[in-house]
Amino acid sequence: MYSVLLPTYNESENIQILVYLLRDTFDEMSEAYELIIVDDGSTDGTIKKIKHLEPYFPIKFIQRKEKLGLGSAYKEALKNISHESEFIVIMDADLSHDPKAIKDMAIAIKEADVVVATRYTLGGIVGWNFKRKMISRGANNLAQIITGVEVTDLTNSYRMYRRNVLENLEISSNGFSFQMEAIVRAYKKKYKIMEVPIIFHERKSGKSKMGIIEIIRFIQSLIVLFFVTG
């Protein structure tokens, strides 16, 4: 069984489409699944749409009154996964991550503990200008140098974990750096990490949650990770 962790904040234009696409993907795989949705106080109708979907899909919905951090949302979702779940998928709810890639990740994880979906392949990012691609690539290269982790895409949040692996990582971050810390800790613990290429699509609806504050926190988190996981 697969558990998909979906933190949401103002994704009313995306969440319904994503839920249907995930249903289609797991139906094609003939696999059982559940969607653990954690909302941090959306104000755009996201909550109403999730509640409308709830009776018709295997959804567990955790509603929080305010933004408590992306990592915090993942941790809350982890508390609510089913006992029979074996694999955990973490992805964004803004349609930038194609659910069909889960099929490739499911194949790869048969020989791995963690599977990272990497954007850094030819044509791997759609909708970004050259400057943004270079900033993203530079951030990942910097993260590789500081952490020593040999993974091409440390900052992408599209991952698949064996459940026991993710639960064993003891991640401290409650913010955007949760994803990066998870991979660093998995690498330090000698878990086998594999990568699969994806096409990353820039969100078409809603607003990006990444801003200058998150960039500053990213740099701070790199420094912390260097010492905490070293």
Short mmCIF file of C-alpha atoms in Angstrom, two decimals:
data_model
loop_
_atom_site.label_atom_id
_atom_site.label_comp_id
_atom_site.label_asym_id
_atom_site.label_seq_id
_atom_site.Cartn_x
_atom_site.Cartn_y
_atom_site.Cartn_z
CA MET A 1 0.00 0.00 0.00
CA TYR A 2 1.13 3.54 -0.80
CA SER A 3 0.57 6.63 1.33
CA VAL A 4 0.79 9.97 -0.48
CA LEU A 5 1.52 12.98 1.76
CA LEU A 6 0.01 16.19 0.41
CA PRO A 7 0.50 19.45 2.33
CA THR A 8 -1.82 22.15 0.95
CA TYR A 9 -2.14 25.89 1.26
CA ASN A 10 -4.43 27.71 -1.17
CA GLU A 11 -4.47 25.01 -3.87
CA SER A 12 -8.18 25.19 -4.77
CA GLU A 13 -7.43 25.27 -8.50
CA ASN A 14 -5.17 22.22 -8.34
CA ILE A 15 -6.20 19.79 -5.61
CA GLN A 16 -9.21 18.24 -7.33
CA ILE A 17 -7.31 17.58 -10.54
CA LEU A 18 -4.42 16.07 -8.58
CA VAL A 19 -6.67 13.72 -6.61
CA TYR A 20 -8.21 12.38 -9.83
CA LEU A 21 -4.78 11.96 -11.47
CA LEU A 22 -3.49 10.06 -8.44
CA ARG A 23 -6.53 7.80 -8.51
CA ASP A 24 -5.91 7.03 -12.17
CA THR A 25 -2.21 6.32 -11.55
CA PHE A 26 -2.78 3.85 -8.72
CA ASP A 27 -5.63 2.19 -10.62
CA GLU A 28 -3.22 1.61 -13.52
CA MET A 29 -0.74 0.12 -11.05
CA SER A 30 -3.47 -2.00 -9.41
CA GLU A 31 -2.19 -0.80 -6.04
CA ALA A 32 -4.01 0.30 -2.89
CA TYR A 33 -3.32 3.84 -1.77
CA GLU A 34 -4.35 6.61 0.58
CA LEU A 35 -3.98 10.38 0.42
CA ILE A 36 -2.99 12.14 3.63
CA ILE A 37 -3.84 15.81 3.09
CA VAL A 38 -2.70 18.38 5.64
CA ASP A 39 -4.02 21.89 5.08
CA ASP A 40 -2.48 24.89 6.83
CA GLY A 41 -5.36 27.36 6.92
CA SER A 42 -6.22 27.79 3.24
CA THR A 43 -8.50 30.76 2.50
CA ASP A 44 -9.29 30.18 -1.19
CA GLY A 45 -11.80 27.31 -1.05
CA THR A 46 -9.25 24.48 -0.88
CA ILE A 47 -10.80 23.08 2.30
CA LYS A 48 -14.28 22.99 0.78
CA LYS A 49 -13.01 21.09 -2.26
CA ILE A 50 -11.14 18.54 -0.14
CA LYS A 51 -14.22 17.91 1.99
CA HIS A 52 -16.25 17.41 -1.17
CA LEU A 53 -13.73 14.80 -2.41
CA GLU A 54 -13.39 13.02 0.94
CA PRO A 55 -16.40 10.65 0.68
CA TYR A 56 -15.33 9.40 -2.76
CA PHE A 57 -11.58 8.87 -2.36
CA PRO A 58 -9.30 7.25 0.26
CA ILE A 59 -8.52 10.61 1.85
CA LYS A 60 -7.48 11.38 5.40
CA PHE A 61 -7.85 15.12 5.92
CA ILE A 62 -6.06 17.00 8.68
CA GLN A 63 -7.12 20.64 8.91
CA ARG A 64 -4.89 23.12 10.74
CA LYS A 65 -5.80 26.73 11.44
CA GLU A 66 -2.53 28.35 10.42
CA LYS A 67 0.73 27.83 8.52
CA LEU A 68 2.98 25.76 10.75
CA GLY A 69 5.61 24.82 8.18
CA LEU A 70 5.98 22.30 5.38
CA GLY A 71 8.07 19.88 7.43
CA SER A 72 5.55 20.13 10.25
CA ALA A 73 2.79 19.15 7.80
CA TYR A 74 4.77 16.08 6.67
CA LYS A 75 5.27 15.03 10.29
CA GLU A 76 1.56 15.44 11.00
CA ALA A 77 0.73 13.34 7.94
CA LEU A 78 3.14 10.60 9.04
CA LYS A 79 1.21 10.22 12.28
CA ASN A 80 -1.90 9.33 10.29
CA ILE A 81 -0.72 6.76 7.75
CA SER A 82 -2.29 3.31 7.82
CA HIS A 83 -0.51 0.40 9.50
CA GLU A 84 -0.47 -1.62 6.28
CA SER A 85 1.26 1.11 4.26
CA GLU A 86 4.71 0.10 2.94
CA PHE A 87 5.71 3.05 0.78
CA ILE A 88 5.41 6.79 1.30
CA VAL A 89 5.23 9.33 -1.52
CA ILE A 90 5.92 13.00 -0.86
CA MET A 91 4.94 15.45 -3.57
CA ASP A 92 3.67 18.99 -4.14
CA ALA A 93 -0.04 19.68 -4.56
CA ASP A 94 0.38 22.31 -7.30
CA LEU A 95 0.53 19.91 -10.29
CA SER A 96 4.24 20.56 -10.87
CA HIS A 97 4.85 16.86 -10.11
CA ASP A 98 3.31 14.43 -12.58
CA PRO A 99 1.63 11.56 -10.67
CA LYS A 100 2.52 9.17 -13.51
CA ALA A 101 6.14 9.29 -12.34
CA ILE A 102 5.05 7.27 -9.31
CA LYS A 103 5.02 4.20 -11.56
CA ASP A 104 8.72 4.65 -12.38
CA MET A 105 9.52 5.35 -8.74
CA ALA A 106 7.67 2.19 -7.66
CA ILE A 107 9.84 0.13 -10.00
CA ALA A 108 13.05 1.79 -8.79
CA ILE A 109 12.28 1.36 -5.09
CA LYS A 110 12.29 -2.42 -5.48
CA GLU A 111 16.09 -2.05 -5.48
CA ALA A 112 16.38 1.00 -3.22
CA ASP A 113 15.33 2.54 0.07
CA VAL A 114 14.64 6.02 -1.27
CA VAL A 115 13.81 7.23 -4.78
CA VAL A 116 14.36 10.87 -5.73
CA ALA A 117 12.64 12.37 -8.77
CA THR A 118 15.28 14.57 -10.40
CA ARG A 119 14.56 17.61 -12.55
CA TYR A 120 18.11 17.83 -13.81
CA THR A 121 17.82 15.88 -17.02
CA LEU A 122 17.54 17.19 -20.58
CA GLY A 123 14.23 19.04 -20.80
CA GLY A 124 13.52 18.22 -17.18
CA ILE A 125 12.09 21.62 -16.27
CA VAL A 126 9.25 23.19 -18.24
CA GLY A 127 8.14 26.80 -17.71
CA TRP A 128 11.22 28.28 -16.04
CA ASN A 129 13.38 30.95 -17.64
CA PHE A 130 17.14 30.52 -17.94
CA LYS A 131 17.87 32.63 -14.85
CA ARG A 132 15.58 30.60 -12.61
CA LYS A 133 17.03 27.33 -13.90
CA MET A 134 20.55 28.54 -13.14
CA ILE A 135 19.60 29.67 -9.62
CA SER A 136 17.98 26.30 -8.92
CA ARG A 137 20.91 24.39 -10.34
CA GLY A 138 23.35 26.52 -8.39
CA ALA A 139 21.45 25.96 -5.15
CA ASN A 140 21.59 22.22 -5.68
CA ASN A 141 25.29 22.27 -6.51
CA LEU A 142 25.95 24.29 -3.35
CA ALA A 143 23.90 21.83 -1.31
CA GLN A 144 25.89 18.92 -2.76
CA ILE A 145 29.21 20.55 -1.87
CA ILE A 146 28.21 21.45 1.69
CA THR A 147 26.42 18.20 2.58
CA GLY A 148 28.59 15.82 0.57
CA VAL A 149 25.50 14.00 -0.70
CA GLU A 150 25.82 12.61 -4.22
CA VAL A 151 22.25 13.24 -5.36
CA THR A 152 21.58 15.59 -8.29
CA ASP A 153 18.32 17.07 -6.96
CA LEU A 154 18.44 17.69 -3.22
CA THR A 155 15.75 20.38 -3.18
CA ASN A 156 12.97 18.74 -5.19
CA SER A 157 10.19 17.50 -2.92
CA TYR A 158 9.04 14.59 -5.11
CA ARG A 159 10.23 11.43 -3.35
CA MET A 160 9.30 7.86 -2.52
CA TYR A 161 10.49 6.22 0.69
CA ARG A 162 10.19 2.83 2.23
CA ARG A 163 8.07 3.54 5.27
CA ASN A 164 10.52 2.13 7.81
CA VAL A 165 13.30 4.24 6.31
CA LEU A 166 11.49 7.59 6.52
CA GLU A 167 10.29 6.85 10.05
CA ASN A 168 13.88 6.10 11.08
CA LEU A 169 15.41 9.38 9.87
CA GLU A 170 14.58 11.57 12.91
CA ILE A 171 14.18 14.77 10.89
CA SER A 172 14.30 17.98 12.92
CA SER A 173 13.25 20.55 10.31
CA ASN A 174 9.68 21.85 10.32
CA GLY A 175 10.10 23.99 7.20
CA PHE A 176 11.06 23.74 3.52
CA SER A 177 14.39 22.12 4.38
CA PHE A 178 12.61 18.95 5.54
CA GLN A 179 13.13 17.35 2.12
CA MET A 180 16.83 18.13 2.01
CA GLU A 181 17.44 17.00 5.57
CA ALA A 182 15.64 13.72 4.87
CA ILE A 183 17.95 12.89 1.97
CA VAL A 184 21.07 13.95 3.85
CA ARG A 185 20.16 11.77 6.82
CA ALA A 186 19.27 8.83 4.56
CA TYR A 187 22.64 9.20 2.82
CA LYS A 188 24.53 9.37 6.12
CA LYS A 189 22.74 6.23 7.33
CA LYS A 190 23.89 4.39 4.17
CA TYR A 191 20.41 3.84 2.79
CA LYS A 192 20.39 3.15 -0.94
CA ILE A 193 19.15 6.18 -2.89
CA MET A 194 18.17 5.99 -6.55
CA GLU A 195 17.05 8.74 -8.93
CA VAL A 196 14.47 8.72 -11.70
CA PRO A 197 14.12 11.54 -14.25
CA ILE A 198 10.93 13.60 -14.35
CA ILE A 199 9.55 16.53 -16.28
CA PHE A 200 8.92 19.34 -13.80
CA HIS A 201 6.11 21.70 -14.82
CA GLU A 202 5.90 25.20 -13.38
CA ARG A 203 2.59 25.68 -11.56
CA LYS A 204 -0.17 27.12 -13.76
CA SER A 205 -2.54 28.08 -10.95
CA GLY A 206 -2.06 29.52 -7.48
CA LYS A 207 1.01 31.24 -6.09
CA SER A 208 4.42 29.80 -5.32
CA LYS A 209 5.18 29.51 -1.60
CA MET A 210 8.92 30.11 -2.17
CA GLY A 211 10.15 33.64 -1.51
CA ILE A 212 13.21 35.54 -0.29
CA ILE A 213 12.61 34.41 3.30
CA GLU A 214 12.66 30.77 2.20
CA ILE A 215 15.89 31.35 0.26
CA ILE A 216 17.53 32.78 3.38
CA ARG A 217 16.24 29.84 5.39
CA PHE A 218 17.61 27.49 2.73
CA ILE A 219 21.11 28.88 3.22
CA GLN A 220 20.72 28.72 6.99
CA SER A 221 19.50 25.13 6.79
CA LEU A 222 22.55 24.13 4.73
CA ILE A 223 24.81 25.41 7.47
CA VAL A 224 22.77 23.63 10.16
CA LEU A 225 22.73 20.38 8.17
CA PHE A 226 26.50 20.51 7.81
CA PHE A 227 26.91 20.39 11.58
CA VAL A 228 23.83 18.40 12.65
CA THR A 229 24.25 15.51 10.22
CA GLY A 230 28.02 15.60 9.93
#
